[in-house]
CSV table of C-alpha atoms in Angstrom, one decimal:
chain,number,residue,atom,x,y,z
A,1,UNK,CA,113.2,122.8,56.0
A,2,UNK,CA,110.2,124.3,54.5
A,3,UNK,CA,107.5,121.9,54.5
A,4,UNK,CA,103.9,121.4,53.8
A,5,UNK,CA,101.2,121.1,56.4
A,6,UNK,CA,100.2,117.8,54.2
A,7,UNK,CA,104.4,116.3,54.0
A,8,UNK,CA,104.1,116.9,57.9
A,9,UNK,CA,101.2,114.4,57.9
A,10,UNK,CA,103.1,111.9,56.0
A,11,UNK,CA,106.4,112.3,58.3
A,12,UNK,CA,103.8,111.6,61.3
A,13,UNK,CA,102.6,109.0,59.4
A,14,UNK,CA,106.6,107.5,59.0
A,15,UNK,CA,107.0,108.1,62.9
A,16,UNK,CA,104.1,106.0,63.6
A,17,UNK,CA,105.0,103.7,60.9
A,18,UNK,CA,108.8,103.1,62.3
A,19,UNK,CA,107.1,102.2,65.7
A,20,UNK,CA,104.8,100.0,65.0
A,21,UNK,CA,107.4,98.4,62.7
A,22,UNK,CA,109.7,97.9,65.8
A,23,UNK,CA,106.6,96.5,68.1
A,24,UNK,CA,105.5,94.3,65.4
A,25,UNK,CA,109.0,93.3,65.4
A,26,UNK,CA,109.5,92.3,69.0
A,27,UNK,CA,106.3,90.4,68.8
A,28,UNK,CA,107.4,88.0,66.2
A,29,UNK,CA,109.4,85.8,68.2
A,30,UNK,CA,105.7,84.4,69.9
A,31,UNK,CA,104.2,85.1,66.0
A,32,UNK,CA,106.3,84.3,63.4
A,33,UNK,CA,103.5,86.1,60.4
A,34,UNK,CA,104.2,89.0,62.2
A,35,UNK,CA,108.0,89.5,60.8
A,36,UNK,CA,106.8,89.6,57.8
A,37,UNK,CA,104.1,92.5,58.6
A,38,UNK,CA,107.1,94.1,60.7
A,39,UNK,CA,109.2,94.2,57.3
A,40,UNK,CA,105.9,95.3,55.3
A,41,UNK,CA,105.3,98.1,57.3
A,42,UNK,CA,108.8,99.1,57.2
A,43,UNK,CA,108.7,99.1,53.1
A,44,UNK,CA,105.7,101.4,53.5
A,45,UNK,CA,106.7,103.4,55.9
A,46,UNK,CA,110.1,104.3,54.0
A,47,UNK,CA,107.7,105.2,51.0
A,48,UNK,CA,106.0,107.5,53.1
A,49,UNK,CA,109.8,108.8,53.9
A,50,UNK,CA,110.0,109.3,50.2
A,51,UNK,CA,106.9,111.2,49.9
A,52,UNK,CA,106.9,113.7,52.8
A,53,UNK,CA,110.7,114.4,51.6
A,54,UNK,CA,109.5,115.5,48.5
A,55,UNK,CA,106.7,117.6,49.4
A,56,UNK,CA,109.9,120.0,50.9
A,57,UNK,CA,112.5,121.3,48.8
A,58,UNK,CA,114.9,118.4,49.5
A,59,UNK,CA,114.4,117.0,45.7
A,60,UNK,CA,115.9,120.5,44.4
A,61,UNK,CA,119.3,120.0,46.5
A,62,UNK,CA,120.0,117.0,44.8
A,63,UNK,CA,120.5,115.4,48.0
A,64,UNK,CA,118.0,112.7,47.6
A,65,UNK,CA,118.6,112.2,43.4
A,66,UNK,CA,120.2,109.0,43.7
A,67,UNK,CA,118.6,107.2,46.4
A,68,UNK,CA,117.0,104.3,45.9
A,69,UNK,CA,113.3,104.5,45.3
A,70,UNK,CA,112.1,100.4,45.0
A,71,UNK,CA,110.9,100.1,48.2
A,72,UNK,CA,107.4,100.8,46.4
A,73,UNK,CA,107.7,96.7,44.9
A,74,UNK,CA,108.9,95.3,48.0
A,75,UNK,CA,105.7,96.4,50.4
A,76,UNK,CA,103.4,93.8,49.1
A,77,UNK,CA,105.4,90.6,48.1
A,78,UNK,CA,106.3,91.3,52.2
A,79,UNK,CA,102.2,91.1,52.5
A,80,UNK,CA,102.3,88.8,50.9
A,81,UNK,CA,104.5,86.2,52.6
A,82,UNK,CA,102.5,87.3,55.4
A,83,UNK,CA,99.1,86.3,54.2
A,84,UNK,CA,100.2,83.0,53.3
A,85,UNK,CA,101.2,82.7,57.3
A,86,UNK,CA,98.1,84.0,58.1
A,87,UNK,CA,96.4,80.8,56.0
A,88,UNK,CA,98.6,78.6,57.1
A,89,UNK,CA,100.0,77.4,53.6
A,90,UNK,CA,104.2,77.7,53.7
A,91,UNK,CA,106.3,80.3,51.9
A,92,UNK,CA,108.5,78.6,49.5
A,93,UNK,CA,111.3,80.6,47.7
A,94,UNK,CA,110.6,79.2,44.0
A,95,UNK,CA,107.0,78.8,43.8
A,96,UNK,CA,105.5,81.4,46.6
A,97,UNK,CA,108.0,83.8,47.4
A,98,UNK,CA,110.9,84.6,45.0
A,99,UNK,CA,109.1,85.3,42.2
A,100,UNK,CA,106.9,88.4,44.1
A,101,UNK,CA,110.6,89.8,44.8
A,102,UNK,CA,112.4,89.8,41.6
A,103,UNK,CA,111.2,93.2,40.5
A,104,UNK,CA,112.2,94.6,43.7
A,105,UNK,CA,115.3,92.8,43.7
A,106,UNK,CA,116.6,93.9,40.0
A,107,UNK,CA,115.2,97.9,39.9
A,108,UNK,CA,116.7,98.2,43.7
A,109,UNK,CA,120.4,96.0,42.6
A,110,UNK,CA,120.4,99.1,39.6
A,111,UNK,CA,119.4,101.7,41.8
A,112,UNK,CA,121.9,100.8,44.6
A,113,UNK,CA,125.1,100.3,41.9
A,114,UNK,CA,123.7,103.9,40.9
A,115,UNK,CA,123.5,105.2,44.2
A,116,UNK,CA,127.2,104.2,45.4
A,117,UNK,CA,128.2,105.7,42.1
A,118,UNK,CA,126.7,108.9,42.5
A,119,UNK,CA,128.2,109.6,46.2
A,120,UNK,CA,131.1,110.3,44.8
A,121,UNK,CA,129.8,113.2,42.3
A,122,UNK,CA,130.8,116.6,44.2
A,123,UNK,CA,128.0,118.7,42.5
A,124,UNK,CA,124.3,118.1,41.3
A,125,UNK,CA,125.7,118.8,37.4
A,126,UNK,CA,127.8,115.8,37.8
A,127,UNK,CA,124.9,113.6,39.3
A,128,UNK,CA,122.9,114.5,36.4
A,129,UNK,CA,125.2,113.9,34.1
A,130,UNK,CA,126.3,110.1,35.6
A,131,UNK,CA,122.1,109.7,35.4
A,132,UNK,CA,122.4,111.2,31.9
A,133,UNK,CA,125.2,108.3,31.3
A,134,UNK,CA,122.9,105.9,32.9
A,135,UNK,CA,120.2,106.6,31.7
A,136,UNK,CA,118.7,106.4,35.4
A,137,UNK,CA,116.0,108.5,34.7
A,138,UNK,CA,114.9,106.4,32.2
A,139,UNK,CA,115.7,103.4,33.8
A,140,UNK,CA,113.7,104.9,37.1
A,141,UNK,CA,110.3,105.7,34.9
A,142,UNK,CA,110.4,102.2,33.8
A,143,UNK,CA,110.4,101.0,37.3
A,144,UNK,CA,107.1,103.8,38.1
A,145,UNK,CA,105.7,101.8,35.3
A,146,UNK,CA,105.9,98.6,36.4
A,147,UNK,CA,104.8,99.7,40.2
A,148,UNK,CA,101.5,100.7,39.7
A,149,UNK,CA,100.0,97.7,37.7
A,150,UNK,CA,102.8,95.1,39.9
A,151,UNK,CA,101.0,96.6,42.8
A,152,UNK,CA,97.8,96.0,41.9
A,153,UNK,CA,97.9,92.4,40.5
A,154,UNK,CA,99.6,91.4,44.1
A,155,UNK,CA,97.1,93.6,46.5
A,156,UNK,CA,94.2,91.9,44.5
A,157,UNK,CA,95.6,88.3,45.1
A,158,UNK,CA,96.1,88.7,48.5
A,159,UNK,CA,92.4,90.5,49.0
A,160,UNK,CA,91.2,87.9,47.1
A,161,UNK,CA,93.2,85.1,49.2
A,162,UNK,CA,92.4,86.9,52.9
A,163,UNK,CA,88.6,86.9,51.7
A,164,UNK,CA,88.5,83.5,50.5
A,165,UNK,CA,90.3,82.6,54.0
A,166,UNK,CA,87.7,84.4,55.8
A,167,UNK,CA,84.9,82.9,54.1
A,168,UNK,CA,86.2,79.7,54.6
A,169,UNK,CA,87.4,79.5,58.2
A,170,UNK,CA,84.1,81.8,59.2
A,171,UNK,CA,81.8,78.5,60.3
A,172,UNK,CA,84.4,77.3,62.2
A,173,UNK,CA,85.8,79.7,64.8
A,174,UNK,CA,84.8,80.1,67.9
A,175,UNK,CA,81.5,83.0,68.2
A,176,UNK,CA,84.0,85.5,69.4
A,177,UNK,CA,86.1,85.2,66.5
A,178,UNK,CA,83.3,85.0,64.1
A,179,UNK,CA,82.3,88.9,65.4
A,180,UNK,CA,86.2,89.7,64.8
A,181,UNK,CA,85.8,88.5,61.0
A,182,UNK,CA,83.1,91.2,60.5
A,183,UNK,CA,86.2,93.5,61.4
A,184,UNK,CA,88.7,91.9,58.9
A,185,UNK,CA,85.8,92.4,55.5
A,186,UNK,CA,85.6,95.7,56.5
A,187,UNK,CA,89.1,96.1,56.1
A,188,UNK,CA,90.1,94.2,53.1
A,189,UNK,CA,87.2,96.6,51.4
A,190,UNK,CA,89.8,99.2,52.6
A,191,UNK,CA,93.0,97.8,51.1
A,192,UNK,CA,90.4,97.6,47.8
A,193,UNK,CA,90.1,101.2,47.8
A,194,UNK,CA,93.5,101.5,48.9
A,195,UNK,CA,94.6,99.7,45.6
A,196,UNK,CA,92.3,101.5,43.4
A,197,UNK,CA,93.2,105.0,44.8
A,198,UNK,CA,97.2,104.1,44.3
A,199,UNK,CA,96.3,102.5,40.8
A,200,UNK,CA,94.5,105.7,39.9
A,201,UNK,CA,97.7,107.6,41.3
A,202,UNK,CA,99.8,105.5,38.6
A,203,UNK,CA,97.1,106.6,35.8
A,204,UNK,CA,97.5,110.5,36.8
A,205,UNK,CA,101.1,110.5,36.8
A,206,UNK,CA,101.5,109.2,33.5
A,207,UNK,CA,98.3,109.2,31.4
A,208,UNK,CA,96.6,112.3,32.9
A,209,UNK,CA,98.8,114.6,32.3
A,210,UNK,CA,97.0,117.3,31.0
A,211,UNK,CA,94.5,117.5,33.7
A,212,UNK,CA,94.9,118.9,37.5
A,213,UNK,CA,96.4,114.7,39.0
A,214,UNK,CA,97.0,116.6,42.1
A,215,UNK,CA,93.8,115.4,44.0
A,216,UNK,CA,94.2,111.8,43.0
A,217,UNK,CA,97.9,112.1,44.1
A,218,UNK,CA,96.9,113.4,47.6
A,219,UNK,CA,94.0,110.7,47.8
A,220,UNK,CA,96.7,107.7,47.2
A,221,UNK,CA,99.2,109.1,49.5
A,222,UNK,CA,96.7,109.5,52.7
A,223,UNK,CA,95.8,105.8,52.1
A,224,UNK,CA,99.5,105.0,52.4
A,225,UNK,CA,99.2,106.7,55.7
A,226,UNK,CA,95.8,105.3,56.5
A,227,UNK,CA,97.2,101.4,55.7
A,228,UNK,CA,100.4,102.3,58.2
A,229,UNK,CA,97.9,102.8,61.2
A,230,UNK,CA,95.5,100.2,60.2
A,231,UNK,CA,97.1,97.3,58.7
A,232,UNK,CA,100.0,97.3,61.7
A,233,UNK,CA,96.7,96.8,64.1
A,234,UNK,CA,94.7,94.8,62.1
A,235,UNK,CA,97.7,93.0,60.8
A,236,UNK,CA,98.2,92.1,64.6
A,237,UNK,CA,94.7,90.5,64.8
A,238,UNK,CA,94.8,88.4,62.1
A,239,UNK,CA,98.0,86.4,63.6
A,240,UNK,CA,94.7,85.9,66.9
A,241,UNK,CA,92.9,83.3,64.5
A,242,UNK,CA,93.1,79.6,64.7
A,243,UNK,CA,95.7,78.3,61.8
A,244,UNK,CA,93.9,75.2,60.3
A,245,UNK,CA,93.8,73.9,56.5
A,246,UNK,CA,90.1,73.0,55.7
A,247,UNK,CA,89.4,72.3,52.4
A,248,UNK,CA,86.3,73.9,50.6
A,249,UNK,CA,83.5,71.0,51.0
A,250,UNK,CA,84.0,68.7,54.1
A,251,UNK,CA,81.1,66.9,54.0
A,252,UNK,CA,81.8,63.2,54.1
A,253,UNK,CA,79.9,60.7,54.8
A,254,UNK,CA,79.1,59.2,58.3
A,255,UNK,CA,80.4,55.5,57.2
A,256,UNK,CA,83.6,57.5,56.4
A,257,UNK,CA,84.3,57.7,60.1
A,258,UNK,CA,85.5,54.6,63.0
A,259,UNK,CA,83.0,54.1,65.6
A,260,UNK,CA,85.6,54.8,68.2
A,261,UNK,CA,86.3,58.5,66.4
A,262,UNK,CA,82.5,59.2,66.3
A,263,UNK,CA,81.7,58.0,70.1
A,264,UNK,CA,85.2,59.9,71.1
A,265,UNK,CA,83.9,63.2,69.7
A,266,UNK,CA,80.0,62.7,70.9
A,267,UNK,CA,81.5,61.9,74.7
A,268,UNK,CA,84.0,65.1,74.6
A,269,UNK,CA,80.9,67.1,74.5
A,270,UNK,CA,79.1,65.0,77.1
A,271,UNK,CA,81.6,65.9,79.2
A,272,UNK,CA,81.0,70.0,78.8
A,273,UNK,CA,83.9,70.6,76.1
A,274,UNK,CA,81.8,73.3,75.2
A,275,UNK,CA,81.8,75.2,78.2
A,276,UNK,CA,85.5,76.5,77.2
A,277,UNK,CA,84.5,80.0,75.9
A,278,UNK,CA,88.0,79.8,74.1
A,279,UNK,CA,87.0,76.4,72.2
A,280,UNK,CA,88.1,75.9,69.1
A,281,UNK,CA,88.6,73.3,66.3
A,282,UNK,CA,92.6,73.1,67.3
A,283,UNK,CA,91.4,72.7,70.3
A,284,UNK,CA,88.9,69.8,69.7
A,285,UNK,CA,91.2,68.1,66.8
A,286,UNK,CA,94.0,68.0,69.3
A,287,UNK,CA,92.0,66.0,71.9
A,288,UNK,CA,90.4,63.5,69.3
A,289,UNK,CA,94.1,63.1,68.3
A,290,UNK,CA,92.7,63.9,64.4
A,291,UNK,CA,93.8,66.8,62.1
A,292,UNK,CA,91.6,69.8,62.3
A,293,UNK,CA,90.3,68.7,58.5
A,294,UNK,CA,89.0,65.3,59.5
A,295,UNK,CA,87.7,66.7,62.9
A,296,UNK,CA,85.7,69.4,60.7
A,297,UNK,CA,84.2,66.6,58.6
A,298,UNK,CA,83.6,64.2,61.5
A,299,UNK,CA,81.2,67.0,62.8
A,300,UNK,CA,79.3,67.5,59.8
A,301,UNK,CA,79.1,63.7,58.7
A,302,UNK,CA,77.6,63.4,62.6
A,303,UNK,CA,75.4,66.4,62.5
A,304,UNK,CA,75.3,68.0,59.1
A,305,UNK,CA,76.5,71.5,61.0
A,306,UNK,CA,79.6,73.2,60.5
A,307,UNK,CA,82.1,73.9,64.0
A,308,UNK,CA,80.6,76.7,65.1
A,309,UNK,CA,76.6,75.7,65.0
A,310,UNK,CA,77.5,72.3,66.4
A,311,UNK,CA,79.3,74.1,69.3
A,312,UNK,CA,76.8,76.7,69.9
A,313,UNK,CA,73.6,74.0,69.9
A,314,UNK,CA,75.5,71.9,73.1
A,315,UNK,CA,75.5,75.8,75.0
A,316,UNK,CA,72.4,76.9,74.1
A,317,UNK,CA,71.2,73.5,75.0
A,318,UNK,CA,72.9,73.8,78.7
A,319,UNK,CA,71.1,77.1,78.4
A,320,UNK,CA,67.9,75.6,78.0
A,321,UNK,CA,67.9,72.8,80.6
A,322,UNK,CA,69.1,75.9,82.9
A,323,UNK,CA,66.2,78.1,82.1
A,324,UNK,CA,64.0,75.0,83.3
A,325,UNK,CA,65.3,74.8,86.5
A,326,UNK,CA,64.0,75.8,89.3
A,327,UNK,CA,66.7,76.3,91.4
A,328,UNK,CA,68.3,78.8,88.6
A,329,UNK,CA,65.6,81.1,89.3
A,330,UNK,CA,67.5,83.4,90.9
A,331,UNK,CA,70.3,83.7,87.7
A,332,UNK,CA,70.1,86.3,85.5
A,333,UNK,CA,69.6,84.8,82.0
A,334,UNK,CA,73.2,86.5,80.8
A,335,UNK,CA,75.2,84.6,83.6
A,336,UNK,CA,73.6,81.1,82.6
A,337,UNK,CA,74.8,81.8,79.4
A,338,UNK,CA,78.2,83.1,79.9
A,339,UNK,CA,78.1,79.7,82.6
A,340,UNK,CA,77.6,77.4,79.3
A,341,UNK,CA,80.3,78.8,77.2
A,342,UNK,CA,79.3,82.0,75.6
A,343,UNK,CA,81.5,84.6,75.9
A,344,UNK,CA,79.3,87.7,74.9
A,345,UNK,CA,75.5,88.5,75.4
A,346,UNK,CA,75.0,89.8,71.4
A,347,UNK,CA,76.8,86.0,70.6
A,348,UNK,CA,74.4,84.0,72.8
A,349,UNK,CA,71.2,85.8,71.9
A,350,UNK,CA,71.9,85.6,68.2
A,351,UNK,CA,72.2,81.7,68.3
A,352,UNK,CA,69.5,80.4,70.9
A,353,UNK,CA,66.8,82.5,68.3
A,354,UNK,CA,68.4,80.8,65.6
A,355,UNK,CA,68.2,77.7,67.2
A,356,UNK,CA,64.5,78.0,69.1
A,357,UNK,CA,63.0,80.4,67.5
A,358,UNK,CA,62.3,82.6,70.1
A,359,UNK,CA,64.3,85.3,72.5
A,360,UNK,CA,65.9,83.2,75.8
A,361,UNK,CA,63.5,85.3,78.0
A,362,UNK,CA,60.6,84.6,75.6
A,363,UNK,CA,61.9,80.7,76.4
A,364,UNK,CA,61.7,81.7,79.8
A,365,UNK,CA,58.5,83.1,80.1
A,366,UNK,CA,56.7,80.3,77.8
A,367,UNK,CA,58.2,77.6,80.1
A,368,UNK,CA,56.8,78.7,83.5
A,369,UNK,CA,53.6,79.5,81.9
A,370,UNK,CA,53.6,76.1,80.8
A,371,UNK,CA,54.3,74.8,84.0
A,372,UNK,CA,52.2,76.7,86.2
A,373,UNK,CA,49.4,75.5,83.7
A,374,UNK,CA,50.5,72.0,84.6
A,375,UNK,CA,50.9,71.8,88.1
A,376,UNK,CA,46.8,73.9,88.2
A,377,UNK,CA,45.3,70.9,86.7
């Protein structure tokens, strides 16, 4: 087989793709979102198969004419069935999921019949001449048609619905998580450029024909190998945050809430709730025996901050009364901190100076300045 330094890069990229398909896989049974990644990658990985088979000179045996090529339009209504997992919303066959399918489903039912068909054909004049009958290659163009702009309506949706996830569900995750988002917007700007590179790959193919399409080809199929390695990872990751429906504006009014559900949240944090560096709304809603919605409201009727800033002012708080104390002399500020909840240094020095203004060793310094002041007079 004679082929390409570049098809060798694409077959690597099926290897890798076929074994993070099978770890995703395995995983699933503890992560059910992740079965539907599993199946993604697979789609995308036996595109890649595609592609690095026909940088060689496989396409001129005839050997791979009549196989079929729709796994293209089944990679993203996999992803996504798998985003609406991720935001906790369910995947319902008539109104969520079928519809994503049923280009896949008709172009790969044709191409399959076609397939079986052609088997039979003992030489590549015969295949051509079924396709001729067929009118496959027609019928296959139609399909490259429809996969380019199919592709890129669904890979904006679910951008769109990851980033507005995100943005929703970013005030209240624990601090840990909140870095992790960061993480996530860099890489739905990826899948962006992904889309655009494999919508500019459907332009050169069939508008820009006249013109060298060769780079923009390359470009489109190196994101396919780039969005094995990094959506199987960060695909992974996403199943680590807290599934919870919140709508867009939770603020409700104080009188909205029972006594009893107001002093049961207040005296959960008396009693060092935050000190769990793992806390999160789940976590809290489960206790207060409310949904994670009403818990979310219940803390910003009570304190007009969102998860995340209520939690944060109880630790740095701890932190504070720490700092003040003699006896804690000894500490180094870090271990106070990471003894009140947070769980990393750039977390807890971020929210005590949004909280006091000042750097927790500034604090530090200001109160025994005060105090020797104090205890001179």
């Amino acid at each position: 087989m004679n082929m390409s330094i570049f098809g060798t890069f694409l077959m690597l990229g099926v290897l890798q793709g076929a074994i993070m398909g099978v770890v995703l896989l395995a995983k699933s049974k503890s992560k059910p979102a992740l079965f539907y990644l599993a199946l993604a990658i697979f789609a995308l990985t036996a595109t890649l198969l595609r592609l690095s088979l026909f940088e060689s000179t496989l396409d001129r045996t005839g050997a791979l004419f009549a196989v079929p090529l729709a796994s293209d339009l089944l990679i993203l209504p996999l992803f996504w069935c798998f985003t609406l997992r991720v935001i906790n919303q369910e995947i319902t066959l008539s109104r969520r999921g079928l519809p994503w399918f049923l280009p896949w489903f008709v172009f790969f039912s044709y191409s399959l019949v076609f397939y079986l068909l052609a088997l039979f054909e003992p030489t590549l004049n015969a295949k051509n001449t079924l396709a001729l009958d067929w009118e496959y290659q027609n019928i296959r163009q139609f399909e490259d048609y429809i996969t380019g702009p199919f592709n890129t309506v669904l890979g904006s949706i679910i951008v769109w619905k990851l980033f507005s996830h995100i943005h929703l569900i970013k005030d209240w995750v624990p601090d840990h998580l909140n870095e992790r988002l960061k993480i996530y917007q860099i890489f739905l700007l990826m899948a962006s450029l992904a889309l655009i590179a494999v919508f500019s790959q459907f332009l050169s193919l069939y508008f820009l024909e006249r013109t060298n399409a060769a780079p923009i080809n390359k470009t489109a199929q190196l994101f396919y190998v780039a969005m094995v390695y990094v959506v199987g990872f960060l695909g992974y990751q996403f199943t680590a945050l807290p599934r919870f429906k919140l709508d867009s504006d939770v603020a409700q009014e104080v009188d909205a809430f029972t006594n009893e559900e107001k002093t049961s949240l207040k005296s959960l944090f008396e009693r060092g709730a935050y000190l769990d560096p793992n806390l999160n709304l789940n976590t809290v809603s489960r206790t207060l025996g409310l949904s994670a919605n009403k818990t979310s409201s219940l803390i910003k009727a009570i304190s007009n901050k969102n998860f995340r800033a209520y939690v944060n002012e109880h630790r740095v708080n701890a932190v504070k009364d720490k700092l003040q104390d003699a006896e804690n002399a000894h500490y180094s500020i870090l271990s106070l901190a990471l003894e009140c909840g947070f769980k990393s240094e750039a977390s807890f020095y971020r929210a005590f100076k949004e909280l006091t203004g000042s750097s927790p060793s500034e604090f530090k310094k200001l109160h025994q300045t005060q105090k020797v002041s104090f205890e001179s007079r």
